[in-house]
Amino acid sequence: MSADAPRLGIGIIGAGRVGAVLGAALRAEGHAITGAYAVSDVSRERAAELLPGVPLLDVPAIVERSELLLLAVPDDQLGPLAAGIAATGLVPGGQLVVHTSGRYGTEVLAPLAEAGCATLAIHPAMTFTGARDDLPRLLGCPMAITASELFAPIAAALVVELGGEGFVLPEGDRALYHAALAHGANHLVVLVDQAREALARIGIEEPGHLLRPLLEAALDNALRHGSAALTGPVVRGDVGTVASHLGALDDLDATALPGDPADTSATYRALARAALDRSGLPSLTEQRIRALLEDPDTEDA
């Protein structure tokens, strides 16, 4: 939106990690936050921190007083929420409704579109902590836009105000897009947590400090070069080293405390098989490593 574009009254339904941060970013651009809906104590505290002075209201009150509704709720709640708001009959024609789900485009907001709303889907390709540290991370952040041709310029303008870089994502591509992001980001967290736990088990006091240079270099290389960045015993064909890794990780899982995850060996095997598929190793070496990975009880001859 241009500097002289009208400022909007924005209501936030879902003051979670995403909604509160985006609300703070839009408020910094001069928009008024008319109210926020927050259920949990954590969400209420987050709203107080990021949106000081904004009243906490119920959904009908927010709908009635807002020109733009920002729906930042879990994916499975979005459809019922849209249908519920439409059923109240409170939405006036021309009201903007934006959701932040990566999974959905605008079809999930169809009841609101039928009620006369302009519906938009804007998904920042970023993981949120729900703290002020997230605000500078919005700068240059890719944001997926799904909207009709008529409303796409509005979505693009909102992305610019958030500091992001918008790109158009067709409705039918949203599921695979979101799966790719979740697979990369969420499963990366699991992988790093497992590596940290393994190092902590042998007495490394700051495993994150030890891992950081290696993991940052690996991530950078992977983003630049894809599978060509693979290194390590699997792609080198070091059968004995893979066997020793599996033995150590099996012991790690076997001695996990009750209630703690004991899944590192299984994760290593699954990801090592994926690395093996990308390795281009000679057939015999590949077969030996694959047999080792498929059978937890197999030992290198």
mmCIF file of C-alpha atoms in Angstrom:
data_model
loop_
_atom_site.group_PDB
_atom_site.id
_atom_site.type_symbol
_atom_site.label_atom_id
_atom_site.label_comp_id
_atom_site.label_asym_id
_atom_site.label_seq_id
_atom_site.Cartn_x
_atom_site.Cartn_y
_atom_site.Cartn_z
ATOM 1 C CA MET A 1 0.000 0.000 0.000
ATOM 2 C CA SER A 2 1.252 3.477 -0.741
ATOM 3 C CA ALA A 3 2.049 5.957 1.996
ATOM 4 C CA ASP A 4 -1.242 7.749 1.408
ATOM 5 C CA ALA A 5 -3.320 4.545 1.332
ATOM 6 C CA PRO A 6 -6.085 4.429 3.929
ATOM 7 C CA ARG A 7 -5.182 2.863 7.247
ATOM 8 C CA LEU A 8 -7.327 -0.081 8.266
ATOM 9 C CA GLY A 9 -8.917 -1.227 11.468
ATOM 10 C CA ILE A 10 -7.528 -4.745 11.846
ATOM 11 C CA GLY A 11 -8.934 -7.415 14.122
ATOM 12 C CA ILE A 12 -6.779 -10.387 15.033
ATOM 13 C CA ILE A 13 -8.466 -13.701 15.668
ATOM 14 C CA GLY A 14 -5.773 -15.898 17.116
ATOM 15 C CA ALA A 15 -3.089 -13.990 19.017
ATOM 16 C CA GLY A 16 -0.665 -16.876 18.762
ATOM 17 C CA ARG A 17 2.912 -16.805 17.560
ATOM 18 C CA VAL A 18 1.957 -15.673 14.056
ATOM 19 C CA GLY A 19 -1.061 -13.447 14.641
ATOM 20 C CA ALA A 20 0.462 -11.286 17.348
ATOM 21 C CA VAL A 21 3.680 -10.721 15.387
ATOM 22 C CA LEU A 22 1.920 -9.833 12.133
ATOM 23 C CA GLY A 23 -0.437 -7.586 14.049
ATOM 24 C CA ALA A 24 2.516 -5.764 15.582
ATOM 25 C CA ALA A 25 4.103 -5.350 12.158
ATOM 26 C CA LEU A 26 0.922 -3.919 10.642
ATOM 27 C CA ARG A 27 0.410 -1.649 13.628
ATOM 28 C CA ALA A 28 3.904 -0.265 13.059
ATOM 29 C CA GLU A 29 2.757 0.680 9.541
ATOM 30 C CA GLY A 30 0.002 2.871 10.968
ATOM 31 C CA HIS A 31 -2.936 0.476 10.988
ATOM 32 C CA ALA A 32 -5.159 0.343 14.062
ATOM 33 C CA ILE A 33 -5.553 -2.991 15.827
ATOM 34 C CA THR A 34 -9.191 -2.985 16.875
ATOM 35 C CA GLY A 35 -9.022 -6.053 19.063
ATOM 36 C CA ALA A 36 -7.457 -9.454 19.533
ATOM 37 C CA TYR A 37 -8.962 -12.807 20.404
ATOM 38 C CA ALA A 38 -6.737 -14.799 22.753
ATOM 39 C CA VAL A 39 -7.818 -17.815 24.770
ATOM 40 C CA SER A 40 -4.775 -19.216 26.562
ATOM 41 C CA ASP A 41 -2.754 -17.417 29.213
ATOM 42 C CA VAL A 42 0.281 -17.597 26.932
ATOM 43 C CA SER A 43 -1.615 -15.918 24.097
ATOM 44 C CA ARG A 44 -2.889 -13.213 26.422
ATOM 45 C CA GLU A 45 0.624 -12.522 27.671
ATOM 46 C CA ARG A 46 1.892 -12.439 24.086
ATOM 47 C CA ALA A 47 -0.827 -9.970 23.108
ATOM 48 C CA ALA A 48 0.083 -7.749 26.064
ATOM 49 C CA GLU A 49 3.740 -7.806 25.024
ATOM 50 C CA LEU A 50 3.388 -7.307 21.275
ATOM 51 C CA LEU A 51 0.085 -5.428 21.129
ATOM 52 C CA PRO A 52 0.001 -3.262 24.258
ATOM 53 C CA GLY A 53 -3.248 -1.440 24.767
ATOM 54 C CA VAL A 54 -5.194 -3.597 22.312
ATOM 55 C CA PRO A 55 -8.412 -4.885 23.894
ATOM 56 C CA LEU A 56 -8.982 -8.621 24.161
ATOM 57 C CA LEU A 57 -12.444 -9.253 22.731
ATOM 58 C CA ASP A 58 -14.637 -12.091 21.624
ATOM 59 C CA VAL A 59 -14.919 -12.966 17.946
ATOM 60 C CA PRO A 60 -18.258 -11.220 17.227
ATOM 61 C CA ALA A 61 -16.986 -7.962 18.716
ATOM 62 C CA ILE A 62 -13.813 -8.113 16.637
ATOM 63 C CA VAL A 63 -15.781 -8.843 13.464
ATOM 64 C CA GLU A 64 -18.148 -5.944 14.049
ATOM 65 C CA ARG A 65 -15.452 -3.322 14.603
ATOM 66 C CA SER A 66 -12.848 -4.367 11.983
ATOM 67 C CA GLU A 67 -12.328 -3.607 8.313
ATOM 68 C CA LEU A 68 -9.767 -6.394 7.983
ATOM 69 C CA LEU A 69 -9.903 -9.689 9.848
ATOM 70 C CA LEU A 70 -6.606 -11.523 10.317
ATOM 71 C CA LEU A 71 -7.350 -15.190 10.975
ATOM 72 C CA ALA A 72 -4.236 -16.764 12.513
ATOM 73 C CA VAL A 73 -5.572 -20.005 13.956
ATOM 74 C CA PRO A 74 -4.481 -23.663 13.584
ATOM 75 C CA ASP A 75 -5.251 -25.163 10.169
ATOM 76 C CA ASP A 76 -7.997 -27.484 11.368
ATOM 77 C CA GLN A 77 -9.838 -24.602 13.035
ATOM 78 C CA LEU A 78 -9.832 -22.317 10.019
ATOM 79 C CA GLY A 79 -12.721 -23.809 8.067
ATOM 80 C CA PRO A 80 -15.116 -24.000 11.024
ATOM 81 C CA LEU A 81 -14.106 -20.472 12.077
ATOM 82 C CA ALA A 82 -14.842 -19.036 8.629
ATOM 83 C CA ALA A 83 -18.176 -20.831 8.458
ATOM 84 C CA GLY A 84 -19.064 -19.718 11.966
ATOM 85 C CA ILE A 85 -18.306 -16.050 11.280
ATOM 86 C CA ALA A 86 -20.315 -16.149 8.063
ATOM 87 C CA ALA A 87 -23.236 -17.767 9.860
ATOM 88 C CA THR A 88 -23.472 -14.893 12.337
ATOM 89 C CA GLY A 89 -24.380 -12.474 9.554
ATOM 90 C CA LEU A 90 -22.083 -9.841 11.054
ATOM 91 C CA VAL A 91 -19.684 -9.423 8.132
ATOM 92 C CA PRO A 92 -20.496 -6.449 5.918
ATOM 93 C CA GLY A 93 -19.882 -6.506 2.200
ATOM 94 C CA GLY A 94 -16.360 -5.452 1.227
ATOM 95 C CA GLN A 95 -14.676 -6.515 4.461
ATOM 96 C CA LEU A 96 -11.174 -7.968 3.984
ATOM 97 C CA VAL A 97 -10.429 -11.392 5.455
ATOM 98 C CA VAL A 98 -6.874 -12.716 5.464
ATOM 99 C CA HIS A 99 -5.691 -16.041 6.805
ATOM 100 C CA THR A 100 -2.094 -17.115 7.445
ATOM 101 C CA SER A 101 -2.329 -20.889 6.920
ATOM 102 C CA GLY A 102 0.217 -22.491 4.627
ATOM 103 C CA ARG A 103 -2.035 -25.448 3.929
ATOM 104 C CA TYR A 104 -5.029 -23.562 2.549
ATOM 105 C CA GLY A 105 -5.713 -21.067 -0.194
ATOM 106 C CA THR A 106 -8.915 -19.064 -0.301
ATOM 107 C CA GLU A 107 -11.390 -21.909 -0.832
ATOM 108 C CA VAL A 108 -11.485 -22.495 2.925
ATOM 109 C CA LEU A 109 -12.886 -18.958 3.256
ATOM 110 C CA ALA A 110 -15.668 -19.566 0.715
ATOM 111 C CA PRO A 111 -18.509 -18.920 3.223
ATOM 112 C CA LEU A 112 -17.075 -15.456 3.879
ATOM 113 C CA ALA A 113 -16.597 -14.760 0.177
ATOM 114 C CA GLU A 114 -20.242 -15.667 -0.376
ATOM 115 C CA ALA A 115 -21.116 -13.137 2.349
ATOM 116 C CA GLY A 116 -19.377 -10.410 0.361
ATOM 117 C CA CYS A 117 -15.891 -10.428 1.879
ATOM 118 C CA ALA A 118 -12.643 -10.072 -0.054
ATOM 119 C CA THR A 119 -10.686 -13.202 0.886
ATOM 120 C CA LEU A 120 -6.899 -13.545 0.820
ATOM 121 C CA ALA A 121 -4.355 -16.163 1.883
ATOM 122 C CA ILE A 122 -0.904 -14.914 2.928
ATOM 123 C CA HIS A 123 1.601 -17.354 4.386
ATOM 124 C CA PRO A 124 5.037 -16.186 5.583
ATOM 125 C CA ALA A 125 7.589 -18.934 4.911
ATOM 126 C CA MET A 126 9.140 -18.544 8.332
ATOM 127 C CA THR A 127 8.993 -20.212 11.707
ATOM 128 C CA PHE A 128 7.696 -17.934 14.465
ATOM 129 C CA THR A 129 8.587 -17.779 18.138
ATOM 130 C CA GLY A 130 5.929 -15.203 18.988
ATOM 131 C CA ALA A 131 8.486 -12.717 20.293
ATOM 132 C CA ARG A 132 9.720 -9.318 19.125
ATOM 133 C CA ASP A 133 12.742 -11.042 17.609
ATOM 134 C CA ASP A 134 10.406 -12.252 14.847
ATOM 135 C CA LEU A 135 9.709 -8.739 13.560
ATOM 136 C CA PRO A 136 13.065 -8.139 11.803
ATOM 137 C CA ARG A 137 12.862 -11.652 10.367
ATOM 138 C CA LEU A 138 9.833 -10.540 8.353
ATOM 139 C CA LEU A 139 12.080 -8.299 6.266
ATOM 140 C CA GLY A 140 12.637 -10.052 2.964
ATOM 141 C CA CYS A 141 10.682 -13.110 4.103
ATOM 142 C CA PRO A 142 9.025 -14.959 1.183
ATOM 143 C CA MET A 143 5.243 -14.921 1.559
ATOM 144 C CA ALA A 144 2.899 -17.115 -0.451
ATOM 145 C CA ILE A 145 -0.147 -15.308 -1.832
ATOM 146 C CA THR A 146 -3.314 -17.027 -2.985
ATOM 147 C CA ALA A 147 -6.120 -14.697 -4.049
ATOM 148 C CA SER A 148 -8.405 -13.971 -6.951
ATOM 149 C CA GLU A 149 -7.087 -11.727 -9.705
ATOM 150 C CA LEU A 150 -9.255 -8.933 -8.346
ATOM 151 C CA PHE A 151 -7.865 -9.079 -4.806
ATOM 152 C CA ALA A 152 -4.270 -10.182 -5.469
ATOM 153 C CA PRO A 153 -2.990 -6.549 -5.523
ATOM 154 C CA ILE A 154 -4.393 -6.034 -2.023
ATOM 155 C CA ALA A 155 -2.572 -9.125 -0.788
ATOM 156 C CA ALA A 156 0.633 -7.990 -2.477
ATOM 157 C CA ALA A 157 0.342 -4.576 -0.812
ATOM 158 C CA LEU A 158 -0.112 -6.157 2.628
ATOM 159 C CA VAL A 159 2.975 -8.289 2.051
ATOM 160 C CA VAL A 160 4.976 -5.182 1.208
ATOM 161 C CA GLU A 161 3.791 -3.541 4.426
ATOM 162 C CA LEU A 162 4.890 -6.600 6.374
ATOM 163 C CA GLY A 163 8.325 -6.277 4.796
ATOM 164 C CA GLY A 164 8.031 -9.529 2.900
ATOM 165 C CA GLU A 165 8.547 -10.648 -0.677
ATOM 166 C CA GLY A 166 5.306 -11.980 -2.108
ATOM 167 C CA PHE A 167 4.900 -14.698 -4.692
ATOM 168 C CA VAL A 168 1.740 -16.155 -6.183
ATOM 169 C CA LEU A 169 0.929 -19.737 -5.180
ATOM 170 C CA PRO A 170 -2.007 -21.495 -6.897
ATOM 171 C CA GLU A 171 -4.636 -23.068 -4.672
ATOM 172 C CA GLY A 172 -3.819 -26.595 -5.851
ATOM 173 C CA ASP A 173 -0.142 -26.284 -4.924
ATOM 174 C CA ARG A 174 -0.639 -25.252 -1.306
ATOM 175 C CA ALA A 175 -0.582 -28.763 0.209
ATOM 176 C CA LEU A 176 2.751 -29.741 -1.349
ATOM 177 C CA TYR A 177 4.201 -26.307 -0.634
ATOM 178 C CA HIS A 178 3.278 -26.574 3.022
ATOM 179 C CA ALA A 179 4.480 -30.167 3.272
ATOM 180 C CA ALA A 180 7.878 -29.128 1.897
ATOM 181 C CA LEU A 181 8.232 -26.315 4.424
ATOM 182 C CA ALA A 182 7.064 -28.424 7.357
ATOM 183 C CA HIS A 183 9.312 -31.317 6.357
ATOM 184 C CA GLY A 184 12.331 -29.045 6.069
ATOM 185 C CA ALA A 185 11.813 -26.898 9.150
ATOM 186 C CA ASN A 186 10.033 -29.097 11.687
ATOM 187 C CA HIS A 187 12.006 -32.231 10.973
ATOM 188 C CA LEU A 188 15.223 -30.239 11.045
ATOM 189 C CA VAL A 189 14.367 -29.333 14.634
ATOM 190 C CA VAL A 190 13.903 -33.024 15.483
ATOM 191 C CA LEU A 191 17.197 -33.931 13.826
ATOM 192 C CA VAL A 192 19.153 -31.207 15.629
ATOM 193 C CA ASP A 193 17.520 -32.103 18.957
ATOM 194 C CA GLN A 194 18.599 -35.719 18.517
ATOM 195 C CA ALA A 195 22.184 -34.671 17.737
ATOM 196 C CA ARG A 196 22.208 -32.398 20.802
ATOM 197 C CA GLU A 197 20.962 -35.210 23.018
ATOM 198 C CA ALA A 198 23.614 -37.628 21.753
ATOM 199 C CA LEU A 199 26.395 -35.141 22.492
ATOM 200 C CA ALA A 200 24.944 -34.252 25.883
ATOM 201 C CA ARG A 201 24.939 -37.957 26.774
ATOM 202 C CA ILE A 202 28.735 -38.056 26.458
ATOM 203 C CA GLY A 203 29.176 -34.974 28.603
ATOM 204 C CA ILE A 204 29.321 -32.147 26.064
ATOM 205 C CA GLU A 205 28.054 -29.178 28.085
ATOM 206 C CA GLU A 206 27.089 -26.942 25.148
ATOM 207 C CA PRO A 207 26.165 -29.264 22.274
ATOM 208 C CA GLY A 208 24.541 -26.427 20.336
ATOM 209 C CA HIS A 209 27.812 -24.501 20.352
ATOM 210 C CA LEU A 210 29.685 -27.524 19.054
ATOM 211 C CA LEU A 211 27.133 -28.231 16.328
ATOM 212 C CA ARG A 212 26.567 -24.682 15.097
ATOM 213 C CA PRO A 213 29.507 -24.285 12.651
ATOM 214 C CA LEU A 214 28.911 -27.716 11.139
ATOM 215 C CA LEU A 215 25.152 -27.392 10.810
ATOM 216 C CA GLU A 216 25.219 -23.835 9.505
ATOM 217 C CA ALA A 217 27.735 -24.848 6.824
ATOM 218 C CA ALA A 218 25.724 -27.953 5.937
ATOM 219 C CA LEU A 219 22.492 -25.964 5.678
ATOM 220 C CA ASP A 220 24.086 -23.278 3.543
ATOM 221 C CA ASN A 221 25.637 -25.870 1.213
ATOM 222 C CA ALA A 222 22.378 -27.811 0.959
ATOM 223 C CA LEU A 223 20.403 -24.688 0.095
ATOM 224 C CA ARG A 224 22.945 -23.818 -2.590
ATOM 225 C CA HIS A 225 23.723 -27.237 -4.042
ATOM 226 C CA GLY A 226 21.049 -29.731 -2.984
ATOM 227 C CA SER A 227 22.157 -33.357 -2.693
ATOM 228 C CA ALA A 228 25.576 -32.474 -4.136
ATOM 229 C CA ALA A 229 26.342 -31.120 -0.658
ATOM 230 C CA LEU A 230 26.091 -34.595 0.902
ATOM 231 C CA THR A 231 29.164 -35.793 2.785
ATOM 232 C CA GLY A 232 29.758 -38.471 5.397
ATOM 233 C CA PRO A 233 30.167 -42.226 5.661
ATOM 234 C CA VAL A 234 27.081 -43.228 3.673
ATOM 235 C CA VAL A 235 28.016 -41.358 0.508
ATOM 236 C CA ARG A 236 31.665 -42.401 0.944
ATOM 237 C CA GLY A 237 30.656 -46.031 1.210
ATOM 238 C CA ASP A 238 32.214 -46.495 4.666
ATOM 239 C CA VAL A 239 30.275 -49.576 5.700
ATOM 240 C CA GLY A 240 32.171 -50.111 8.937
ATOM 241 C CA THR A 241 31.624 -46.530 10.071
ATOM 242 C CA VAL A 242 27.895 -46.765 9.407
ATOM 243 C CA ALA A 243 27.794 -49.966 11.454
ATOM 244 C CA SER A 244 29.585 -48.297 14.353
ATOM 245 C CA HIS A 245 27.163 -45.366 14.228
ATOM 246 C CA LEU A 246 24.187 -47.706 14.371
ATOM 247 C CA GLY A 247 25.612 -49.587 17.319
ATOM 248 C CA ALA A 248 26.223 -46.382 19.256
ATOM 249 C CA LEU A 249 22.783 -44.994 18.476
ATOM 250 C CA ASP A 250 21.054 -48.259 19.369
ATOM 251 C CA ASP A 251 22.818 -48.071 22.757
ATOM 252 C CA LEU A 252 21.751 -44.424 23.109
ATOM 253 C CA ASP A 253 18.105 -45.333 22.573
ATOM 254 C CA ALA A 254 18.311 -48.403 24.814
ATOM 255 C CA THR A 255 19.518 -46.295 27.731
ATOM 256 C CA ALA A 256 17.066 -43.419 27.308
ATOM 257 C CA LEU A 257 15.291 -42.384 30.480
ATOM 258 C CA PRO A 258 11.644 -43.468 30.835
ATOM 259 C CA GLY A 259 9.431 -41.001 29.023
ATOM 260 C CA ASP A 260 12.235 -39.611 26.861
ATOM 261 C CA PRO A 261 12.229 -40.212 23.092
ATOM 262 C CA ALA A 262 14.218 -43.258 21.983
ATOM 263 C CA ASP A 263 14.041 -42.744 18.240
ATOM 264 C CA THR A 264 17.453 -41.494 17.144
ATOM 265 C CA SER A 265 18.593 -44.802 15.643
ATOM 266 C CA ALA A 266 15.383 -45.135 13.635
ATOM 267 C CA THR A 267 15.745 -41.557 12.367
ATOM 268 C CA TYR A 268 19.380 -42.140 11.400
ATOM 269 C CA ARG A 269 18.444 -45.277 9.475
ATOM 270 C CA ALA A 270 15.617 -43.554 7.596
ATOM 271 C CA LEU A 271 17.678 -40.512 6.637
ATOM 272 C CA ALA A 272 20.727 -42.627 5.804
ATOM 273 C CA ARG A 273 18.575 -44.632 3.382
ATOM 274 C CA ALA A 274 17.504 -41.367 1.754
ATOM 275 C CA ALA A 275 21.154 -40.281 1.545
ATOM 276 C CA LEU A 276 22.038 -43.666 0.047
ATOM 277 C CA ASP A 277 19.424 -43.153 -2.673
ATOM 278 C CA ARG A 278 21.270 -39.966 -3.632
ATOM 279 C CA SER A 279 24.811 -41.313 -3.274
ATOM 280 C CA GLY A 280 25.589 -42.896 -6.646
ATOM 281 C CA LEU A 281 27.693 -45.566 -4.932
ATOM 282 C CA PRO A 282 28.793 -48.746 -6.715
ATOM 283 C CA SER A 283 26.076 -51.380 -6.566
ATOM 284 C CA LEU A 284 27.831 -53.806 -4.217
ATOM 285 C CA THR A 285 28.714 -51.123 -1.657
ATOM 286 C CA GLU A 286 25.213 -49.707 -1.820
ATOM 287 C CA GLN A 287 23.710 -53.138 -1.195
ATOM 288 C CA ARG A 288 25.923 -53.719 1.863
ATOM 289 C CA ILE A 289 24.973 -50.387 3.422
ATOM 290 C CA ARG A 290 21.297 -50.809 2.559
ATOM 291 C CA ALA A 291 21.199 -54.226 4.222
ATOM 292 C CA LEU A 292 22.805 -52.740 7.311
ATOM 293 C CA LEU A 293 20.257 -49.932 7.457
ATOM 294 C CA GLU A 294 17.241 -52.150 6.902
ATOM 295 C CA ASP A 295 18.119 -54.646 9.643
ATOM 296 C CA PRO A 296 18.976 -53.201 13.076
ATOM 297 C CA ASP A 297 20.599 -56.487 14.108
ATOM 298 C CA THR A 298 22.962 -56.733 11.153
ATOM 299 C CA GLU A 299 26.615 -56.134 11.895
ATOM 300 C CA ASP A 300 29.377 -55.453 9.428
ATOM 301 C CA ALA A 301 31.135 -58.675 8.513
#
